[in-house]
Structure formats: structure tokens, C-alpha cells
CSV table of C-alpha atoms in Angstrom, one decimal:
chain,number,residue,atom,x,y,z
A,2,UNK,CA,111.4,199.9,52.5
A,3,UNK,CA,111.2,199.8,56.5
A,4,UNK,CA,114.7,197.5,56.4
A,5,UNK,CA,116.3,200.1,54.6
A,6,UNK,CA,115.3,203.2,56.4
A,7,UNK,CA,116.8,201.4,59.8
A,8,UNK,CA,119.7,200.9,58.5
A,9,UNK,CA,119.5,205.5,57.8
A,10,UNK,CA,118.9,206.1,61.1
A,11,UNK,CA,122.0,203.4,62.4
A,12,UNK,CA,124.4,205.5,60.5
A,13,UNK,CA,122.9,208.8,61.5
A,14,UNK,CA,123.0,206.9,65.2
A,15,UNK,CA,126.5,206.4,64.1
A,16,UNK,CA,127.6,209.8,63.6
A,17,UNK,CA,126.2,211.5,66.5
A,18,UNK,CA,128.1,208.3,68.8
A,19,UNK,CA,126.1,207.2,71.2
A,20,UNK,CA,127.3,204.0,71.6
A,21,UNK,CA,123.7,203.2,73.2
A,22,UNK,CA,121.1,204.5,70.6
A,23,UNK,CA,124.0,202.4,68.1
A,24,UNK,CA,123.4,199.3,69.8
A,25,UNK,CA,119.3,200.0,69.7
A,26,UNK,CA,118.9,201.2,66.1
A,27,UNK,CA,121.3,198.2,65.3
A,28,UNK,CA,119.0,195.8,67.1
A,29,UNK,CA,116.2,198.3,64.9
A,30,UNK,CA,117.3,197.0,61.4
A,31,UNK,CA,118.3,193.9,62.0
A,32,UNK,CA,114.5,193.1,63.1
A,33,UNK,CA,113.3,195.5,60.1
A,34,UNK,CA,115.4,194.6,57.4
A,35,UNK,CA,113.7,191.7,56.2
A,36,UNK,CA,116.4,190.6,53.3
A,37,UNK,CA,118.4,189.2,56.3
A,38,UNK,CA,117.8,186.0,56.0
A,39,UNK,CA,117.8,184.1,59.9
A,40,UNK,CA,121.7,182.1,58.6
A,41,UNK,CA,123.2,186.1,58.0
A,42,UNK,CA,121.5,187.6,61.2
A,43,UNK,CA,123.1,184.8,62.7
A,44,UNK,CA,126.0,186.4,61.8
A,45,UNK,CA,125.3,189.8,62.3
A,46,UNK,CA,123.7,189.9,66.4
A,47,UNK,CA,128.3,187.1,66.2
A,48,UNK,CA,129.6,191.1,65.0
A,49,UNK,CA,127.4,192.8,66.8
A,50,UNK,CA,130.0,194.0,70.2
A,51,UNK,CA,131.8,194.8,67.8
A,52,UNK,CA,129.8,198.0,66.4
A,53,UNK,CA,130.1,200.3,69.0
A,54,UNK,CA,134.1,198.7,70.0
A,55,UNK,CA,136.5,198.9,67.6
A,56,UNK,CA,138.5,196.0,69.5
A,57,UNK,CA,136.7,193.9,68.3
A,58,UNK,CA,137.0,194.6,64.8
A,59,UNK,CA,138.9,192.1,64.3
A,60,UNK,CA,137.2,188.8,66.0
A,61,UNK,CA,134.2,190.5,63.9
A,62,UNK,CA,136.1,190.7,60.2
A,63,UNK,CA,137.3,187.3,61.3
A,64,UNK,CA,133.8,185.8,61.1
A,65,UNK,CA,133.0,187.8,58.5
A,66,UNK,CA,135.3,186.6,56.3
A,67,UNK,CA,134.1,183.1,57.4
A,68,UNK,CA,130.6,184.7,56.1
A,69,UNK,CA,131.3,186.3,52.5
A,70,UNK,CA,132.7,182.5,52.0
A,71,UNK,CA,130.2,180.7,53.2
A,72,UNK,CA,127.5,183.2,51.9
A,73,UNK,CA,128.5,184.5,48.4
A,74,UNK,CA,125.2,184.9,46.9
A,75,UNK,CA,124.6,187.7,50.3
A,76,UNK,CA,125.8,191.1,50.0
A,77,UNK,CA,128.1,191.8,53.6
A,78,UNK,CA,128.5,195.3,52.2
A,79,UNK,CA,126.0,197.0,54.4
A,80,UNK,CA,126.9,195.0,57.4
A,81,UNK,CA,131.1,196.1,56.5
A,82,UNK,CA,130.2,199.3,56.9
A,83,UNK,CA,128.1,199.9,59.9
A,84,UNK,CA,131.3,197.9,61.5
A,85,UNK,CA,134.2,200.4,60.6
A,86,UNK,CA,135.6,197.3,57.9
A,87,UNK,CA,136.0,200.0,54.9
A,88,UNK,CA,138.4,198.4,52.8
A,89,UNK,CA,136.8,194.9,53.6
A,90,UNK,CA,133.3,197.1,52.5
A,91,UNK,CA,135.3,197.5,49.0
A,92,UNK,CA,136.4,194.6,48.3
A,93,UNK,CA,132.8,193.2,49.1
A,94,UNK,CA,130.9,195.5,47.0
A,95,UNK,CA,133.0,194.7,43.9
A,96,UNK,CA,133.3,191.2,44.7
A,97,UNK,CA,130.8,189.7,41.5
A,98,UNK,CA,127.3,188.3,42.8
A,99,UNK,CA,124.3,187.9,42.8
A,100,UNK,CA,122.5,191.4,41.6
A,101,UNK,CA,121.2,193.6,44.7
A,102,UNK,CA,120.5,196.5,42.6
A,103,UNK,CA,121.4,199.9,44.3
A,104,UNK,CA,120.8,199.8,47.9
A,105,UNK,CA,125.0,200.5,47.4
A,106,UNK,CA,125.3,203.5,46.2
A,107,UNK,CA,121.6,204.8,47.6
A,108,UNK,CA,122.5,204.3,51.4
A,109,UNK,CA,126.7,205.5,51.0
A,110,UNK,CA,125.8,209.4,51.6
A,111,UNK,CA,125.7,209.7,55.0
A,112,UNK,CA,128.9,211.3,57.5
A,113,UNK,CA,128.5,207.6,59.0
A,114,UNK,CA,130.0,205.8,55.6
A,115,UNK,CA,132.8,209.5,55.0
A,116,UNK,CA,135.3,207.1,55.3
A,117,UNK,CA,134.4,204.1,51.4
A,118,UNK,CA,133.3,207.8,50.3
A,119,UNK,CA,136.7,208.4,50.3
A,120,UNK,CA,138.9,204.4,49.5
A,121,UNK,CA,140.4,205.6,46.6
A,122,UNK,CA,138.3,202.8,45.8
A,123,UNK,CA,135.0,203.9,45.9
A,124,UNK,CA,135.5,205.8,42.7
A,125,UNK,CA,136.2,202.1,40.6
A,126,UNK,CA,132.7,201.5,42.0
A,127,UNK,CA,132.1,204.4,40.8
A,128,UNK,CA,132.6,204.2,37.4
A,129,UNK,CA,131.9,200.7,36.6
A,130,UNK,CA,127.8,202.2,38.0
A,131,UNK,CA,128.8,205.2,36.5
A,132,UNK,CA,129.2,207.8,38.8
A,133,UNK,CA,132.4,208.9,37.2
A,134,UNK,CA,130.5,209.8,34.0
A,135,UNK,CA,127.5,211.2,35.1
A,136,UNK,CA,129.3,213.5,37.7
A,137,UNK,CA,132.0,214.9,34.7
A,138,UNK,CA,128.6,216.3,33.1
A,139,UNK,CA,126.8,217.0,36.0
A,140,UNK,CA,129.0,217.8,38.5
A,141,UNK,CA,129.6,216.2,42.3
A,142,UNK,CA,127.7,215.1,45.0
A,143,UNK,CA,127.0,218.4,46.4
A,144,UNK,CA,130.0,218.9,48.8
A,145,UNK,CA,132.6,216.8,47.4
A,146,UNK,CA,135.7,216.8,44.5
A,147,UNK,CA,137.2,214.5,43.2
A,148,UNK,CA,140.5,215.4,44.4
A,149,UNK,CA,143.9,214.0,41.4
A,150,UNK,CA,145.1,212.2,43.9
A,151,UNK,CA,148.0,210.2,44.3
A,152,UNK,CA,145.4,208.0,44.5
A,153,UNK,CA,143.1,209.7,43.3
A,154,UNK,CA,139.0,209.3,45.4
A,155,UNK,CA,136.5,211.1,46.5
A,156,UNK,CA,136.8,213.9,48.8
A,157,UNK,CA,133.9,215.3,50.3
A,158,UNK,CA,132.8,217.6,53.4
A,159,UNK,CA,130.5,215.9,55.3
């Protein structure tokens, strides 16, 4: 679990906004997460500047589109989230690929992922995973409410 733990620490650094700490935590995530293969690690490293520099985001978007096409069995959702490419992260999370576990649904509750949770496409992901039925029965996550829309979305305090 070192990889997911390092990713959480990266998300916390992003929420605090310290660019040096974000870059250091990004490097730790790459070092710690054994699920990232060597070719995919090169992609992560190629887009690292975009994690703290929004001016690099368009180039990262293009690099990521190429990476998804080249390695369709790899789940790029976490990297897309870290890059702030929310629309692409939603599309990637919904894209058919070999099962990667439920790590995405476990990892999206940090303040850094608010844009993903409030994206209208997130409810489709949540519905596919059974979250909406669970929330209907037990209530939404603490600090969140399902807003009717249009379009419907999950509104969270943090």
C-alpha cells in the first residue's frame, strides 16, 4: 500500500498548494508505487511539470491521449487527476479495461479531488459501482449531497 499512501500524500500536498512539496511527493509516488510499470513511469515523468504548472497542462493532455492509446490496458485515471485533467479522468475511469480494483473510488475523497466528485460524469461512475443505491439507502458521504441539477452532481463541502 506504499503506492496508494504516497498518492494520498501527493493529494494532500496539492490541497495545500506548495509547489515544491507537490513535486517532491509526486517523485515519492513514482518511486513507491509498484503498479506503475517502466514505460508508464516514463509518461508520468514526461508530464511531471504539469502537476504544478498549468501552462504545461495542454502538452500533458496530448501526451496522455497518446499514452492511453499506446497502453490501453493501463489505468491512467490517477495521473489524470493529479494533472487536473478532470474530464479526461472521468473518461478514463469509465473506459473499458482490465479490472484495476476499486482503488479509484477509495482515492477520490481528498479535497484535491473535489472537481472530480462534482463532475456530472462522477455520478455515472458511482452508479456503475453501486454507490448511488448505497447512498439512497444510507445517505450520501459526510459533507456531500446529491444535487438534482441539471445536470445532477455530487456537491461536497470540501
